[in-house]
Amino acid sequence: MKLTVEISKYPLADDYIGPIKGFIDELNKTADVKVITNTLSTQVFGDYDDVMEALQRCIKWSFERYGKVVFVCKFLHGDLSPST
């Protein structure tokens, strides 16, 4: 089953750029998912298990590294990535 996730990260810190970029960099280390980032959010596409494992790993990493952070996610069935 394919999955699309739109995720936004809101660090509870004055320096918010570094934690956001760090999270995106961690997501991009996952070979089996496609990651597209824009100014409002990051979209993650791929197999359900691969996407969920990547999100679980990266969210945990972010909490451990940066402390208090808010994540807002939308989960959609299917791969809704734009055609390239």
PDB file of C-alpha atoms in Angstrom:
ATOM      1  CA  MET A   1       0.000   0.000   0.000  1.00  0.00           C
ATOM      2  CA  LYS A   2       1.268   3.461  -0.894  1.00  0.00           C
ATOM      3  CA  LEU A   3       1.126   6.455   1.448  1.00  0.00           C
ATOM      4  CA  THR A   4       1.444  10.224   1.192  1.00  0.00           C
ATOM      5  CA  VAL A   5       2.205  12.300   4.297  1.00  0.00           C
ATOM      6  CA  GLU A   6       2.339  16.063   4.572  1.00  0.00           C
ATOM      7  CA  ILE A   7       4.265  17.108   7.674  1.00  0.00           C
ATOM      8  CA  SER A   8       5.078  20.461   9.234  1.00  0.00           C
ATOM      9  CA  LYS A   9       7.493  20.914  12.119  1.00  0.00           C
ATOM     10  CA  TYR A  10       7.288  23.766  14.618  1.00  0.00           C
ATOM     11  CA  PRO A  11      10.282  23.894  16.975  1.00  0.00           C
ATOM     12  CA  LEU A  12       9.532  25.627  20.278  1.00  0.00           C
ATOM     13  CA  ALA A  13      12.757  27.641  20.121  1.00  0.00           C
ATOM     14  CA  ASP A  14      13.964  30.984  18.823  1.00  0.00           C
ATOM     15  CA  ASP A  15      16.358  29.263  16.406  1.00  0.00           C
ATOM     16  CA  TYR A  16      13.842  27.266  14.370  1.00  0.00           C
ATOM     17  CA  ILE A  17      15.607  26.985  10.994  1.00  0.00           C
ATOM     18  CA  GLY A  18      18.279  24.515  12.182  1.00  0.00           C
ATOM     19  CA  PRO A  19      15.846  22.011  13.723  1.00  0.00           C
ATOM     20  CA  ILE A  20      13.596  22.096  10.649  1.00  0.00           C
ATOM     21  CA  LYS A  21      16.524  21.626   8.261  1.00  0.00           C
ATOM     22  CA  GLY A  22      17.943  18.860  10.465  1.00  0.00           C
ATOM     23  CA  PHE A  23      14.659  16.943  10.356  1.00  0.00           C
ATOM     24  CA  ILE A  24      14.431  17.253   6.565  1.00  0.00           C
ATOM     25  CA  ASP A  25      18.057  16.142   6.189  1.00  0.00           C
ATOM     26  CA  GLU A  26      17.320  13.049   8.322  1.00  0.00           C
ATOM     27  CA  LEU A  27      14.252  12.216   6.207  1.00  0.00           C
ATOM     28  CA  ASN A  28      16.331  12.514   3.037  1.00  0.00           C
ATOM     29  CA  LYS A  29      18.667   9.773   4.330  1.00  0.00           C
ATOM     30  CA  THR A  30      15.859   7.248   3.787  1.00  0.00           C
ATOM     31  CA  ALA A  31      16.429   5.666   0.386  1.00  0.00           C
ATOM     32  CA  ASP A  32      12.981   4.091  -0.008  1.00  0.00           C
ATOM     33  CA  VAL A  33      10.882   7.270   0.324  1.00  0.00           C
ATOM     34  CA  LYS A  34      10.518  10.362  -1.833  1.00  0.00           C
ATOM     35  CA  VAL A  35      10.730  13.691   0.007  1.00  0.00           C
ATOM     36  CA  ILE A  36       9.580  17.014  -1.438  1.00  0.00           C
ATOM     37  CA  THR A  37       9.974  20.196   0.598  1.00  0.00           C
ATOM     38  CA  ASN A  38       8.433  23.612   0.067  1.00  0.00           C
ATOM     39  CA  THR A  39       8.141  26.734   2.211  1.00  0.00           C
ATOM     40  CA  LEU A  40       5.078  25.464   4.111  1.00  0.00           C
ATOM     41  CA  SER A  41       5.607  21.739   4.605  1.00  0.00           C
ATOM     42  CA  THR A  42       7.378  18.565   3.610  1.00  0.00           C
ATOM     43  CA  GLN A  43       5.675  15.773   1.702  1.00  0.00           C
ATOM     44  CA  VAL A  44       6.796  12.160   2.040  1.00  0.00           C
ATOM     45  CA  PHE A  45       5.744   9.487  -0.458  1.00  0.00           C
ATOM     46  CA  GLY A  46       6.294   5.748  -0.655  1.00  0.00           C
ATOM     47  CA  ASP A  47       5.303   2.364   0.666  1.00  0.00           C
ATOM     48  CA  TYR A  48       3.270   2.622   3.885  1.00  0.00           C
ATOM     49  CA  ASP A  49       5.774   0.690   6.013  1.00  0.00           C
ATOM     50  CA  ASP A  50       8.778   2.595   4.635  1.00  0.00           C
ATOM     51  CA  VAL A  51       7.178   6.016   5.181  1.00  0.00           C
ATOM     52  CA  MET A  52       5.984   5.190   8.690  1.00  0.00           C
ATOM     53  CA  GLU A  53       9.395   3.782   9.686  1.00  0.00           C
ATOM     54  CA  ALA A  54      11.133   6.896   8.352  1.00  0.00           C
ATOM     55  CA  LEU A  55       8.751   9.210  10.196  1.00  0.00           C
ATOM     56  CA  GLN A  56       9.036   7.249  13.433  1.00  0.00           C
ATOM     57  CA  ARG A  57      12.826   7.293  13.273  1.00  0.00           C
ATOM     58  CA  CYS A  58      13.112  10.965  12.305  1.00  0.00           C
ATOM     59  CA  ILE A  59      10.533  12.264  14.777  1.00  0.00           C
ATOM     60  CA  LYS A  60      12.236  10.381  17.619  1.00  0.00           C
ATOM     61  CA  TRP A  61      15.626  11.703  16.462  1.00  0.00           C
ATOM     62  CA  SER A  62      14.216  15.243  16.398  1.00  0.00           C
ATOM     63  CA  PHE A  63      12.768  15.009  19.930  1.00  0.00           C
ATOM     64  CA  GLU A  64      16.051  13.623  21.276  1.00  0.00           C
ATOM     65  CA  ARG A  65      18.158  16.246  19.533  1.00  0.00           C
ATOM     66  CA  TYR A  66      16.008  19.391  19.772  1.00  0.00           C
ATOM     67  CA  GLY A  67      13.612  18.825  22.679  1.00  0.00           C
ATOM     68  CA  LYS A  68      10.118  20.266  22.473  1.00  0.00           C
ATOM     69  CA  VAL A  69       8.788  20.288  18.937  1.00  0.00           C
ATOM     70  CA  VAL A  70       5.292  20.253  17.445  1.00  0.00           C
ATOM     71  CA  PHE A  71       4.581  18.076  14.389  1.00  0.00           C
ATOM     72  CA  VAL A  72       1.407  18.471  12.334  1.00  0.00           C
ATOM     73  CA  CYS A  73       0.751  15.638   9.866  1.00  0.00           C
ATOM     74  CA  LYS A  74      -1.797  14.717   7.218  1.00  0.00           C
ATOM     75  CA  PHE A  75      -1.916  11.099   6.043  1.00  0.00           C
ATOM     76  CA  LEU A  76      -3.413  10.245   2.663  1.00  0.00           C
ATOM     77  CA  HIS A  77      -3.874   6.794   1.135  1.00  0.00           C
ATOM     78  CA  GLY A  78      -1.948   6.383  -2.118  1.00  0.00           C
ATOM     79  CA  ASP A  79       1.079   7.997  -3.711  1.00  0.00           C
ATOM     80  CA  LEU A  80       0.041  11.533  -4.639  1.00  0.00           C
ATOM     81  CA  SER A  81       3.524  12.701  -5.622  1.00  0.00           C
ATOM     82  CA  PRO A  82       3.672  15.001  -8.639  1.00  0.00           C
ATOM     83  CA  SER A  83       4.738  13.456 -11.919  1.00  0.00           C
ATOM     84  CA  THR A  84       8.287  14.296 -12.909  1.00  0.00           C
TER      85      THR A  84
END
